[in-house]
Coordinates of C-alpha atoms in Angstrom, one line a residue:
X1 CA 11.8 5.7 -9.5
X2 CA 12.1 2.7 -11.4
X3 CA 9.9 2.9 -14.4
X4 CA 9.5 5.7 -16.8
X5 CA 7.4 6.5 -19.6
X6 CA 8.1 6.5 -23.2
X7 CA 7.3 8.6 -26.1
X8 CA 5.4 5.9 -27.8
X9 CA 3.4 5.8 -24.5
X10 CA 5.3 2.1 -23.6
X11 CA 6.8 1.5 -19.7
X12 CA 10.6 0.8 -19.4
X13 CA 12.1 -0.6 -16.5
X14 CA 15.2 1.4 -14.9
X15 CA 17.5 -1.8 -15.1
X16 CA 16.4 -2.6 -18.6
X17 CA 16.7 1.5 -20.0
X18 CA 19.9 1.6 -22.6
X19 CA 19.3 5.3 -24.5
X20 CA 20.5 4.2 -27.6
X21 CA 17.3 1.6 -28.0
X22 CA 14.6 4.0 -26.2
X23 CA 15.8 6.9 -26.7
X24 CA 16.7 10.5 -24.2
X25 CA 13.2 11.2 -23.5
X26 CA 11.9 9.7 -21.1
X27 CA 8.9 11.0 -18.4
X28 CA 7.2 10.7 -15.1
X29 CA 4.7 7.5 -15.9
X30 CA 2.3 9.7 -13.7
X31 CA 2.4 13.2 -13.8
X32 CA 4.7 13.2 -17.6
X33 CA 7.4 15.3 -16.4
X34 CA 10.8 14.9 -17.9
X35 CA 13.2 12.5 -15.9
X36 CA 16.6 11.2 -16.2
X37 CA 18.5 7.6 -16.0
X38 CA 21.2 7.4 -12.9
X39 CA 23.4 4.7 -13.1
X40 CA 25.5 5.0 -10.0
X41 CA 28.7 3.0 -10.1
X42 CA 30.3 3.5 -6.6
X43 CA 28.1 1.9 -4.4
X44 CA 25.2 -1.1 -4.5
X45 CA 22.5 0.9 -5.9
X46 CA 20.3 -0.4 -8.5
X47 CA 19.7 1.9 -11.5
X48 CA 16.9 4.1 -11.0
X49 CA 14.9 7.3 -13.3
X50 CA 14.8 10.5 -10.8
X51 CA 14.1 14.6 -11.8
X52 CA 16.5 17.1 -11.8
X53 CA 14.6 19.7 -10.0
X54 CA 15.3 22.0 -12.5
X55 CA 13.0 23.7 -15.3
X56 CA 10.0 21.8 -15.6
X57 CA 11.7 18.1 -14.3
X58 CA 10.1 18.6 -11.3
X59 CA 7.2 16.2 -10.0
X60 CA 3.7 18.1 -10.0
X61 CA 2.1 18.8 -7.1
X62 CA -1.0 16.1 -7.5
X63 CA 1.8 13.7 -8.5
X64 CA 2.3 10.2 -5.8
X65 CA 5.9 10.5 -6.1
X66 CA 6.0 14.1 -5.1
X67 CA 3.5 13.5 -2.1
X68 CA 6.1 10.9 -0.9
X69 CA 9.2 13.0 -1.4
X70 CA 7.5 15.8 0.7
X71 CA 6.9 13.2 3.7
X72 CA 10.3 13.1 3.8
X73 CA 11.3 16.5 3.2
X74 CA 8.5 17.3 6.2
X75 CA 10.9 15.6 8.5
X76 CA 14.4 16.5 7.5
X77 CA 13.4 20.4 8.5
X78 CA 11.4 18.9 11.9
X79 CA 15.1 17.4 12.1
X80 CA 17.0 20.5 12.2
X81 CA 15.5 22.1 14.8
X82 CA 15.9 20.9 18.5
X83 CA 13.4 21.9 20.7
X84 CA 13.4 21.8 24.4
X85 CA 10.6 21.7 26.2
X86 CA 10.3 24.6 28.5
X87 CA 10.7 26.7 25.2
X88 CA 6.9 26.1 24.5
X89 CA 4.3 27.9 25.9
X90 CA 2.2 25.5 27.9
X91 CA -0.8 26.5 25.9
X92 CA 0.8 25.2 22.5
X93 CA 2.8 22.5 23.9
X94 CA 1.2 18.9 22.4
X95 CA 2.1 16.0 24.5
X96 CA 1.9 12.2 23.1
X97 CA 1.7 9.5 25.0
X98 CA 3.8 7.1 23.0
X99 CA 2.4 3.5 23.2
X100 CA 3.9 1.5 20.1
X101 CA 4.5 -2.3 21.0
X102 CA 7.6 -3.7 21.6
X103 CA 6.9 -7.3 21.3
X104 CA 5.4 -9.4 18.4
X105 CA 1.6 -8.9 18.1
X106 CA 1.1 -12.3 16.1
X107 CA -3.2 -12.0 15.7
X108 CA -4.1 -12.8 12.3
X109 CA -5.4 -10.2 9.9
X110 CA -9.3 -9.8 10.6
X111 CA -9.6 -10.7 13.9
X112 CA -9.4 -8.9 16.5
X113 CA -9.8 -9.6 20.3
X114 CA -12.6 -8.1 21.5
X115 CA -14.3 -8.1 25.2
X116 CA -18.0 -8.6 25.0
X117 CA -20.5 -6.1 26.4
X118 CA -21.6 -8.6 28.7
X119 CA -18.1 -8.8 30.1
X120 CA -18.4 -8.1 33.8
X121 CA -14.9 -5.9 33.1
X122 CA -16.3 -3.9 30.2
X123 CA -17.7 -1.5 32.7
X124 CA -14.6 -0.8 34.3
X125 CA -12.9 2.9 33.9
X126 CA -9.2 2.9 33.0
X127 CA -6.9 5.9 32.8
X128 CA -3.7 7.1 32.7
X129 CA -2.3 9.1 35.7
X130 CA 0.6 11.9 34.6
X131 CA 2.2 14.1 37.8
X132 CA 1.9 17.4 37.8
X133 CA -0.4 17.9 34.3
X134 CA -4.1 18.5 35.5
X135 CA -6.8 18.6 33.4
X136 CA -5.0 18.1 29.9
X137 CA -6.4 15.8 27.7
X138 CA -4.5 12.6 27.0
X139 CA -3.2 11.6 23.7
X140 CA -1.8 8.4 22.9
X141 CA -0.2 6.8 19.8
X142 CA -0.3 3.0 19.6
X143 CA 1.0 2.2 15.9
X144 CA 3.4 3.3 13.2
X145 CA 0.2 4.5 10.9
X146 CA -0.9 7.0 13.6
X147 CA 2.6 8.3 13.6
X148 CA 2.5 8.7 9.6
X149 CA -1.2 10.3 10.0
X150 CA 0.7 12.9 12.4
X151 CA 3.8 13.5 9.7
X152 CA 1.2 13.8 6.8
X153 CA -1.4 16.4 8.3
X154 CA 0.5 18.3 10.1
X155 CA 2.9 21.3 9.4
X156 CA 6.7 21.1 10.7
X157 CA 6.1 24.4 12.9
X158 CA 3.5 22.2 14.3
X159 CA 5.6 18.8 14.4
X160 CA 7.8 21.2 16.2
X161 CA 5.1 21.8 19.6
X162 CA 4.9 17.7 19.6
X163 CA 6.4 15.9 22.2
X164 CA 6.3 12.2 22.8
X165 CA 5.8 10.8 26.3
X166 CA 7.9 7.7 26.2
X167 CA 9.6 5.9 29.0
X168 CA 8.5 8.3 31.4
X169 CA 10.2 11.1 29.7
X170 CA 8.4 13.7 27.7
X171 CA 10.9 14.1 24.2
X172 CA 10.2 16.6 21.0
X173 CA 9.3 14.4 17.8
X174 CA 12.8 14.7 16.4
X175 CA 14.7 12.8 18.9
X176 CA 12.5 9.6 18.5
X177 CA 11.6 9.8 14.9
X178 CA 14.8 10.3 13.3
X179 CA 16.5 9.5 9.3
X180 CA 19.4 7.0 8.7
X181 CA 22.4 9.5 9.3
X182 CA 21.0 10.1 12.8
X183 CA 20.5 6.0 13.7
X184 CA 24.3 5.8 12.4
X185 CA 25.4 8.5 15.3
X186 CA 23.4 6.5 17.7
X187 CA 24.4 3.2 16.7
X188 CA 28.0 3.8 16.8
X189 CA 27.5 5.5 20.3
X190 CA 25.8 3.4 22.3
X191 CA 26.1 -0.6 19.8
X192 CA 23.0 -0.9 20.6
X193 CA 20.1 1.6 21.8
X194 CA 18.1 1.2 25.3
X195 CA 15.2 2.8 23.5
X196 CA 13.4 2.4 21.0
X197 CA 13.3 4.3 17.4
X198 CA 11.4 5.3 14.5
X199 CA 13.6 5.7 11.4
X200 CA 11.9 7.0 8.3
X201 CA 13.7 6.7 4.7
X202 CA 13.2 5.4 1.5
X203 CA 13.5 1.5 0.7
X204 CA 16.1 1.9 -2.1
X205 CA 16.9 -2.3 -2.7
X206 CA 15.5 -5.6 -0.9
X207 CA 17.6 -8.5 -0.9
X208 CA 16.1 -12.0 0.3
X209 CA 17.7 -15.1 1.3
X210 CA 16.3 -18.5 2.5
X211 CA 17.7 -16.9 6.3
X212 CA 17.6 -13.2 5.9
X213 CA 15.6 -10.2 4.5
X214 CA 17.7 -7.1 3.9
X215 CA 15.7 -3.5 3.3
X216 CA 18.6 -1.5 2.6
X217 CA 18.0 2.7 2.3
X218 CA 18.2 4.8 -0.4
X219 CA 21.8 6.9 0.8
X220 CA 20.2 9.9 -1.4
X221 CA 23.7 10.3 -3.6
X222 CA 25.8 9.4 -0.7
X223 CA 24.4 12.6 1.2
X224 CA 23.0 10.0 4.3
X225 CA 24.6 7.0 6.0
X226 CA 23.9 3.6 5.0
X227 CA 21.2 1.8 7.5
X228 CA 19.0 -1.2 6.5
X229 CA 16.5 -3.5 8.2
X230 CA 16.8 -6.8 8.4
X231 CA 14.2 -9.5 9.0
X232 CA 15.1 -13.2 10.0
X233 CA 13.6 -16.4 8.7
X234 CA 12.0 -17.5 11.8
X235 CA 9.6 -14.1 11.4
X236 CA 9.0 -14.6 8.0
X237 CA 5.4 -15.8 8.5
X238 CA 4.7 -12.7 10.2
X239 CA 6.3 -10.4 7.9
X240 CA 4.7 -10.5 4.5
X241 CA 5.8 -7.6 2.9
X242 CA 7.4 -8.2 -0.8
X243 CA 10.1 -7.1 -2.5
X244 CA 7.2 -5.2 -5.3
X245 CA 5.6 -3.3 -2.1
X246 CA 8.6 -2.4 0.0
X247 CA 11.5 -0.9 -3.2
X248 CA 11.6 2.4 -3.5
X249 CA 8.7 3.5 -1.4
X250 CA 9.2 5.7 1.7
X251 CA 8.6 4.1 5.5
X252 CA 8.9 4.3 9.0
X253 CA 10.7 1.5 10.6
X254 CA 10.4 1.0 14.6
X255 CA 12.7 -1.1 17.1
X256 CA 16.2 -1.3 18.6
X257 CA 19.3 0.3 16.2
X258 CA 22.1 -1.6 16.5
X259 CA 25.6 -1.3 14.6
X260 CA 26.6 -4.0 12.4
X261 CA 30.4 -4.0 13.3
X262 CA 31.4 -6.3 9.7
X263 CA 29.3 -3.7 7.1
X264 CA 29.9 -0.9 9.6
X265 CA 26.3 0.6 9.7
X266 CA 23.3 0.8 11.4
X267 CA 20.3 -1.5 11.6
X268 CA 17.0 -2.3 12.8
X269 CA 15.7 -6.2 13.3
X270 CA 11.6 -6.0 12.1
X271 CA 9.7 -8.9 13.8
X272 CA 6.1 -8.6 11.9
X273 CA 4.3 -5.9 10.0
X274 CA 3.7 -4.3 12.6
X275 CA 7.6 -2.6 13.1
X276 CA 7.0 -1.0 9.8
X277 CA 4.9 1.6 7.5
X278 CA 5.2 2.1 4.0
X279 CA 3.5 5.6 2.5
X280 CA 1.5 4.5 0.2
X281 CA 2.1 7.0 -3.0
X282 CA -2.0 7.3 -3.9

C-alpha cells in the first residue's frame, strides 16, 4: 500500500511518511485497520504501508486491498498442487479451450468489427472438433479478464478440476497460470518459452523511459524471484496503462518468458492492453 490514513483524518504518501512529523499511528485509508511503514533497504523497492497480520492489523473482509491479496493467495494454494489429468473423474473434470491471442489486436476502443445480419456468411455454423470427447460442451477462454472471472469466482478445489486446452494439449490451470518464482524456473530452463504464459503478481514499481516501460513485481520480502514486464516504445500507443493504474495493484500478464541474462531474471514483453489485467480493488 502506499497511502495511509492519519489520525487527524489527513492522507500520507508511503515515500513522504517520517514518524517523527506524523506520528506511529497510522491506518488502512479504507477499512481503518492499523498498518505499518517498511522501508526496505536491500533491494529497489519503494517504501510502502503493509499489516502485520497480527491482532487486529489485518485488512477486513469488505476491504479492496484484502479482496486483492486473496486473488493472489487463491493461486498460490491452486499452485501447490499438481494435478494430472486422469486423477479426475470424467464427470468433474472442466476442460477450457484456451484461445488468448498471440499477436497485437490494434482495434481502437469502441469499435468493434462486426458482420452484418445480411452477411451471406452470418448463417454459417462453426464449431470446434475435439477427438475422442463426445457430447461435452465446449468452453473457451479468449481474454485475460475471463481468466480473472475464473480466479475470482471460483474456489481452489474447483481451480483444481480445470484444465486448459492449449496447443493441442489438455494442461491443469497451474502449469499455464503461474507466479514469478515459477517463470524464473522456466526462464532459466528453456531462455525463452515455446508457449505461452500467464503470470499473476503484484505491480510493486513502474519505471518509464523515452524507449522502455519496466513493471517490475512486488518480490513479497524476498520470498519470490524477481520478474518484470517490459513494454517497448514502438507499442506505446497501444499500451496506455499509467504508472497511477498499474503500482501496486495485482495482474495477470500473458506472453513469452524469457531470461534477461544482464539482470538475471525473468520477463515478459506486453505488446497492447490486451497482454495484461489489473484486479481492480472495488
Amino acid at each position: 500500500m502506499q497511502n495511509a490514513l492519519l489520525p487527524n483524518g489527513r492522507i500520507v504518501n508511503a515515500k513522504e511518511y517520517d514518524h517523527q512529523i506524523h506520528g506511529k499511528e497510522i491506518y488502512c485509508p479504507e477499512c481503518k485497520v492499523p498498518l505499518i511503514w517498511a522501508n526496505p533497504q536491500n533491494d529497489d523497492r519503494s517504501p510502502y504501508f503493509r499489516t502485520t497480520g497480527y491482532g487486529e492489523s489485518d485488512h477486513k473482509p469488505f476491504c479492496p486491498h484484502n479482496r486483492v491479496v486473496k486473488i493472489l493467495n487463491t493461486m498460490k494454494k491452486v499452485n501447490q498442487f499438481t494435478t494430472r489429468l486422469s486423477d479426475i473423474p470424467e464427470a468433474e473434470k472442466v476442460v477450457i479451450k484456451l484461445n488468448l491471442k498471440t499477436d497485437m489486436i490494434k482495434v481502437p476502443q469502441g469499435e468493434v468489427n462486426e458482420i452484418p445480419n445480411s452477411h451471406p456468411k452470418k448463417s454459417y455454423k462453426y464449431s470446434l472438433r475435439y477427438n475422442r470427447r463426445q457430447k461435452k460442451p465446449i468452453r473457451s477462454i479468449s481474454s485475460l479478464s475471463a481468466i480473472a472471472r475464473l480466479i475470482m469466482d471460483n474456489k481452489e478445489e474447483e481451480l483444481n478440476k480445470v484444465f486448459l486446452d492449449y496447443n493441442g494439449k489438455q494442461l491443469p490451470l497451474s502449469d499455464l497460470v503461474v507466479d514469478q518464482t515459477r517463470a524464473n524456473e522456466l526462464a532459466f530452463n528453456e531462455g525463452k518459452t515455446s508457449l505461452h504464459y500467464i503470470v499473476y503478481g503484484r505491480i510493486l514499481k513502474v519505471v518509464k523511459t523515452e524507449k522502455v516501460m519496466f513493471l517490475n513485481f512486488d518480490r513479497e520480502n524476498g520470498t519470490l524471484k524477481p520478474f518484470a514486464a517490459f513494454v517497448f516504445a514502438q507499442d506505446f500507443s497501444w499500451f496506455t496503462y499509467t504508472k497511477d493504474k498499474l503500482e501496486n495493484n495485482a495482474v495477470l500478464v500473458w506472453g513469452q518468458i524469457q531470461l534477461n541474462r544482464k539482470y538475471k531474471k525473468a520477463e515478459i514483453q506486453l505488446r497492447s492492453n490486451n497482454n495484461i489485467y489489473i484486479f481492480s480493488k472495488k
